[in-house]
Amino acid sequence: MEQVGEVTFHSIGSTSVWIVMIAYFAVVMLFGSYFGRYTRSTTDFFFGGRRFSWWLITMSIVATGVGSHSFVKYSAKGFEHGLSSTMTYINDWFFVPFFLFGWLPIVVYSKVRSIPEYFEKRFSPSSRFIATMLLLLYMIGYIGIGFLTLGKAMIPLLPPEMFGLPVTLMSVIIVIAVITGAYITFGGQTAVIFTDLLQGFILLFAGLLLFAVGIGYLGGFQTFWDLLPMSWRMPLANFNSPPDFNFAGIFWQDGIAGSIGFLFMNQGLLMRFMACKSVNEGRKAAAINILFVLPISAIVVGNAGWLGKAVSVASPDIVNPASSPDQIFVVVANIILNNPIIFGFVMAALTAALMSTVDTLINATSAIFVNDVYRPIKGFVSKKIASKKDTEKRELGVARIASIGITTLGVLAVIPFDSFPTVYEAHGYFHSTLTPPLVVAIFLGVFWKKFTPAAVITTFLGGVALMLLGAKYPGVLIAPFDHGIQLNPDHPYTYIRALYNIIVCATVAVLAAWTTGLQHKFVRWVRHLPNTSMIMAVLTSLLSIIYTVVIASFFVNFGTVSSIFVLIAISIVLVPLVVSYYVVGYDVETHTKGLVASSIQDARRFFKGSEPNDREGQKVEVHYKLDDSTDDMIRFSKNDMKAMEAEPGDLVYLCDKRKYLGGLKSIHSVYGEAHDEDGIVYINTDQLKSGIFVEGKTLIAEKEL
Amino acid sequence: MPFTHTWLPYIYLYVVGGLLFLVGVIVVVKSGSLDLKKSYHRTWLTVLFFGLIWFMVMHALWNMAALEILSLRSSVILWLIFMIGSLGFGYLKFVRKERS
């Protein structure tokens, strides 16, 4: 192993390590392709056919949460600050009531496929457009963080020079970006779920293996504990210092903005929950994940840093206390595991999960681009109706080009993120800056019926403008909320800015929603004037000028904080007036039905197509027989229907009894008219193919709704 | 160790976070999304409060072990008693409900 300078490392990876890594990649891809055969429709492709059990989804979520960038960033903070690196994994419970009984049932029952789609249904197409732009920025930023982490994880394995060229972070990231493009996700969501399931188990195993071997290496847990200084054993960081890792800032950035962002905005996570067989099963998956899996994950992702610190205290010659924090995971894993095959396996698990996450994000971002940008623009520009085949072919081409563009933007996003000392701080800054407007908009949209399209657009525009002003003058605007955290001039208020950003967005949102009556009065008044169109055109132009000035003032030094603030305040008054004038046809009752927490019953009615049947019945065991029906109904005996408390027309879930399959062999259907053969369900050949049921195997049926 | 690193973060976390949690519970109950007339929704309400206590106890015992108020061994034993006790109690309730 060659140590370059004092803190960075190169050439840790031997040939055996690379062989193990390549073999691992091949096995994971083959595993994914095997489960690709369970994909039979677009619903299967994107949502896994809504069939899986909670435990399967819980484990597959591990790779989404742990696999992304966690090993590198939490090991870094574990090495710098100790066990308090776990706090971001153990502060997600506060928003669970909102998620389990607000957002999750709405997303499933209203059948929205993406967050922008929710914005269109709940508000207006213009809200969808702005939400799409913000979401694309968020996802491209996330891809950038993924690339940065991959680059930092790979650099220590590579020599300082290859083919006569220096190995730099950016060159490694560009090569990774090309390979990521080729790392195809086989077969859609079912394959992704099973690949992530495998990777989830492996990641947990690899992390716990490292911890167990590391504890043995140090001489036992008590020795490890005693080696750590007292402040390093604390589960929560110091309240307000140092600026790069403090409790108050991280609570608002991660516990609040991050938790809502992760639960409410993460399209990949939402798609996992939508793949659960029912809303209740999704609730179980989320609750078990947060209660049990995340605390274990916190140990898995951070322990390399803690072990590194303990070894550096005991033997500074083995782990240099000044080692680069972002490289500590690779350095400690190499020292402690001390075996190229096991080390190669751990590194392969880490990089494969990272690549899988980045790849999923690129696919999801490209899907959002096609669905929420290309299609609306295409529909607006050309009214020509093409055949389905031609449309799909063209959209596939657009998706491919979009993927290349998104990957390029993701690579470019690495440049600003790399200016931060660690990935953790880059990610913290990114989260506290980009999530608040969307988080506030989604949250108020779901829980506040009076939140209007005018209010949501004002939140996006006015909120972002005030956030820019805060970023420009942090010492004036963010300082009142800093909880005593010192301002670091290089990266001012990396985390606590989330509190300022949430407060300004929420304040703008509430003010705009509370003044809805006044906005409508203005619109009614202006419509009666002879020169309405001209007045509105002037107001719209004025708004454009104001926002141009605000954005320019962020990049170029002119104006004072008060003058720019006054301009933004004027825009916050004008935006809802202009939006209220142009957005016509918004009706509170229609646009909130089934889309806010207070109308979940409407959402359930919409999902079923009739009144839900909430009588609690039992599960019944049945065997299937084929009939030649062509409808989407399945038929049970009268006694079985009675045991399930089911009526014809209710929704039913039919699944192979073997629990370890996790719902892989199952279907959703509708109860048909009853027959007299107890223990028999009649299904048709399409349902047999979709459920992949095996003749002679017992099935379990339960009423869904 | 200053108070800002011992108990202040813990108090802040569970006072501010706890308030947000309570607001969440009230909102979902008032909106009817968490319908306390349904038995499995009542179970969910118990799970929600159990989760909050779960993390509060975990952090409190960890803090005490770190500050050497309790030995590491005592903290781990207390944690195991709490974990096994609460999960066992939950399991027994589940079994009794299944039988009835």
Coordinates of N, CA and C in Angstrom, one line a residue, chain A residues 522-605:
Chain A
F522 N -59.4 40.5 -5.9 CA -58.7 41.2 -6.9 C -59.0 40.7 -8.3
V523 N -59.0 39.4 -8.5 CA -59.2 38.9 -9.8 C -60.6 39.3 -10.3
R524 N -61.6 39.2 -9.4 CA -63.0 39.6 -9.8 C -63.0 41.1 -10.2
W525 N -62.3 41.9 -9.4 CA -62.2 43.4 -9.7 C -61.5 43.7 -11.0
V526 N -60.3 43.0 -11.2 CA -59.5 43.3 -12.4 C -60.2 42.8 -13.7
R527 N -61.0 41.7 -13.6 CA -61.8 41.2 -14.7 C -62.8 42.2 -15.2
H528 N -63.3 43.1 -14.3 CA -64.3 44.1 -14.7 C -63.7 45.3 -15.3
L529 N -62.4 45.4 -15.3 CA -61.7 46.6 -15.8 C -61.7 46.5 -17.4
P530 N -61.6 47.6 -18.1 CA -61.6 47.5 -19.6 C -60.3 47.0 -20.1
N531 N -59.2 47.2 -19.4 CA -57.9 46.8 -20.0 C -57.3 45.7 -19.1
T532 N -58.0 44.7 -18.8 CA -57.6 43.6 -17.9 C -56.3 42.9 -18.4
S533 N -56.3 42.5 -19.7 CA -55.2 41.8 -20.3 C -53.9 42.6 -20.1
M534 N -54.0 43.9 -20.4 CA -52.8 44.7 -20.4 C -52.3 44.8 -18.9
I535 N -53.2 45.0 -18.0 CA -52.8 45.1 -16.5 C -52.1 43.8 -16.1
M536 N -52.6 42.6 -16.5 CA -52.0 41.4 -16.1 C -50.7 41.2 -16.8
A537 N -50.6 41.6 -18.1 CA -49.3 41.5 -18.8 C -48.3 42.3 -18.1
V538 N -48.7 43.5 -17.7 CA -47.7 44.4 -17.0 C -47.2 43.8 -15.7
L539 N -48.2 43.2 -14.9 CA -47.8 42.6 -13.7 C -46.9 41.4 -13.9
T540 N -47.2 40.6 -14.9 CA -46.4 39.4 -15.2 C -45.0 39.9 -15.6
S541 N -44.9 40.9 -16.4 CA -43.6 41.4 -16.9 C -42.8 41.9 -15.7
L542 N -43.5 42.6 -14.8 CA -42.9 43.2 -13.6 C -42.3 42.0 -12.7
L543 N -43.1 40.9 -12.6 CA -42.6 39.8 -11.9 C -41.3 39.2 -12.5
S544 N -41.3 39.1 -13.9 CA -40.2 38.6 -14.6 C -38.9 39.4 -14.3
I545 N -39.1 40.8 -14.3 CA -38.0 41.7 -14.0 C -37.5 41.5 -12.6
I546 N -38.5 41.4 -11.7 CA -38.1 41.2 -10.3 C -37.2 40.0 -10.1
Y547 N -37.7 38.9 -10.7 CA -36.9 37.6 -10.5 C -35.6 37.6 -11.2
T548 N -35.6 38.3 -12.3 CA -34.3 38.4 -13.0 C -33.3 39.2 -12.2
V549 N -33.8 40.3 -11.5 CA -32.9 41.1 -10.7 C -32.5 40.3 -9.5
V550 N -33.4 39.5 -8.9 CA -33.1 38.7 -7.7 C -32.0 37.7 -8.0
I551 N -32.2 37.0 -9.1 CA -31.2 35.9 -9.5 C -29.9 36.6 -9.8
A552 N -29.9 37.7 -10.6 CA -28.7 38.4 -10.9 C -27.9 38.9 -9.7
S553 N -28.7 39.3 -8.7 CA -28.1 39.9 -7.4 C -27.4 38.8 -6.7
F554 N -27.8 37.5 -6.9 CA -27.1 36.4 -6.2 C -25.7 36.2 -6.8
F555 N -25.6 36.4 -8.1 CA -24.3 36.1 -8.8 C -23.4 37.3 -8.8
V556 N -24.1 38.5 -9.0 CA -23.3 39.8 -9.1 C -23.6 40.6 -7.9
N557 N -22.6 41.3 -7.4 CA -22.8 42.2 -6.2 C -23.4 43.5 -6.6
F558 N -24.7 43.6 -6.4 CA -25.4 44.9 -6.4 C -26.6 44.8 -5.5
G559 N -27.1 46.0 -5.1 CA -28.3 46.1 -4.2 C -27.9 45.7 -2.8
T560 N -28.8 46.0 -1.9 CA -28.6 45.7 -0.5 C -29.6 44.6 -0.1
V561 N -29.3 44.0 1.1 CA -30.2 43.0 1.5 C -31.7 43.5 1.6
S562 N -31.8 44.7 2.2 CA -33.2 45.3 2.3 C -33.8 45.5 1.0
S563 N -33.0 46.1 0.0 CA -33.7 46.4 -1.3 C -34.1 45.1 -2.0
I564 N -33.3 44.1 -1.9 CA -33.7 42.8 -2.6 C -34.9 42.2 -1.9
F565 N -34.8 42.3 -0.5 CA -35.9 41.8 0.3 C -37.3 42.4 -0.1
V566 N -37.2 43.8 -0.3 CA -38.5 44.5 -0.6 C -39.0 44.0 -2.0
L567 N -38.0 43.8 -2.9 CA -38.4 43.3 -4.3 C -39.1 41.9 -4.1
I568 N -38.5 41.0 -3.3 CA -39.1 39.7 -3.2 C -40.4 39.8 -2.5
A569 N -40.6 40.7 -1.5 CA -41.9 40.8 -0.8 C -42.9 41.3 -1.8
I570 N -42.5 42.2 -2.7 CA -43.5 42.6 -3.8 C -43.9 41.4 -4.6
S571 N -42.9 40.6 -5.0 CA -43.2 39.4 -5.8 C -44.1 38.5 -5.1
I572 N -44.0 38.3 -3.8 CA -44.8 37.4 -3.0 C -46.3 37.9 -3.0
V573 N -46.5 39.2 -3.1 CA -47.8 39.7 -3.2 C -48.4 39.5 -4.6
L574 N -47.5 39.7 -5.6 CA -48.0 39.7 -7.0 C -48.2 38.3 -7.5
V575 N -47.3 37.3 -7.2 CA -47.4 36.0 -7.8 C -48.8 35.4 -7.6
P576 N -49.3 35.4 -6.3 CA -50.6 34.7 -6.2 C -51.7 35.4 -6.9
L577 N -51.6 36.7 -7.1 CA -52.6 37.5 -7.9 C -52.6 37.0 -9.4
V578 N -51.3 37.0 -9.9 CA -51.2 36.6 -11.3 C -51.6 35.1 -11.5
V579 N -51.2 34.3 -10.6 CA -51.6 32.8 -10.7 C -53.1 32.7 -10.6
S580 N -53.7 33.4 -9.6 CA -55.2 33.2 -9.4 C -55.9 33.7 -10.7
Y581 N -55.3 34.7 -11.4 CA -56.0 35.2 -12.6 C -55.8 34.1 -13.7
Y582 N -54.6 33.6 -13.9 CA -54.4 32.7 -15.0 C -54.9 31.3 -14.8
V583 N -54.7 30.8 -13.6 CA -55.2 29.4 -13.3 C -56.7 29.4 -13.1
V584 N -57.4 29.0 -14.1 CA -58.8 28.9 -14.0 C -59.3 27.5 -13.8
G585 N -60.4 27.3 -13.2 CA -61.0 26.0 -13.1 C -60.6 25.2 -11.9
Y586 N -59.8 25.9 -11.0 CA -59.5 25.1 -9.8 C -60.6 25.2 -8.8
D587 N -61.1 24.0 -8.4 CA -62.1 23.8 -7.5 C -61.6 23.1 -6.3
V588 N -61.8 23.7 -5.1 CA -61.2 23.0 -3.9 C -61.7 21.6 -3.7
E589 N -63.0 21.4 -3.8 CA -63.6 20.1 -3.5 C -63.1 19.1 -4.5
T590 N -63.1 19.4 -5.8 CA -62.7 18.5 -6.9 C -61.2 18.1 -6.8
H591 N -60.4 19.2 -6.6 CA -58.9 19.0 -6.6 C -58.4 18.4 -5.3
T592 N -59.2 18.3 -4.3 CA -58.6 17.8 -3.0 C -59.2 16.4 -2.7
K593 N -60.3 16.0 -3.5 CA -60.9 14.8 -3.2 C -60.0 13.6 -3.4
G594 N -59.7 12.9 -2.3 CA -58.8 11.7 -2.4 C -57.4 12.1 -2.4
L595 N -57.1 13.4 -2.4 CA -55.7 13.8 -2.5 C -55.2 14.5 -1.2
V596 N -56.0 14.7 -0.2 CA -55.5 15.2 1.1 C -55.9 14.2 2.2
A597 N -55.2 14.3 3.3 CA -55.4 13.3 4.4 C -56.8 13.2 4.9
S598 N -57.5 14.4 4.8 CA -58.9 14.3 5.3 C -59.9 13.7 4.4
S599 N -59.4 13.2 3.2 CA -60.3 12.6 2.3 C -59.8 11.2 1.8
I600 N -59.2 10.5 2.7 CA -58.6 9.2 2.4 C -59.7 8.2 2.0
Q601 N -60.9 8.4 2.6 CA -62.1 7.5 2.3 C -62.4 7.7 0.8
D602 N -62.3 9.0 0.3 CA -62.6 9.2 -1.1 C -61.6 8.5 -2.0
A603 N -60.3 8.6 -1.5 CA -59.2 7.9 -2.3 C -59.5 6.4 -2.3
R604 N -59.9 5.8 -1.2 CA -60.2 4.4 -1.2 C -61.3 4.0 -2.1
R605 N -62.4 4.9 -2.1 CA -63.5 4.7 -3.1 C -63.0 4.8 -4.5

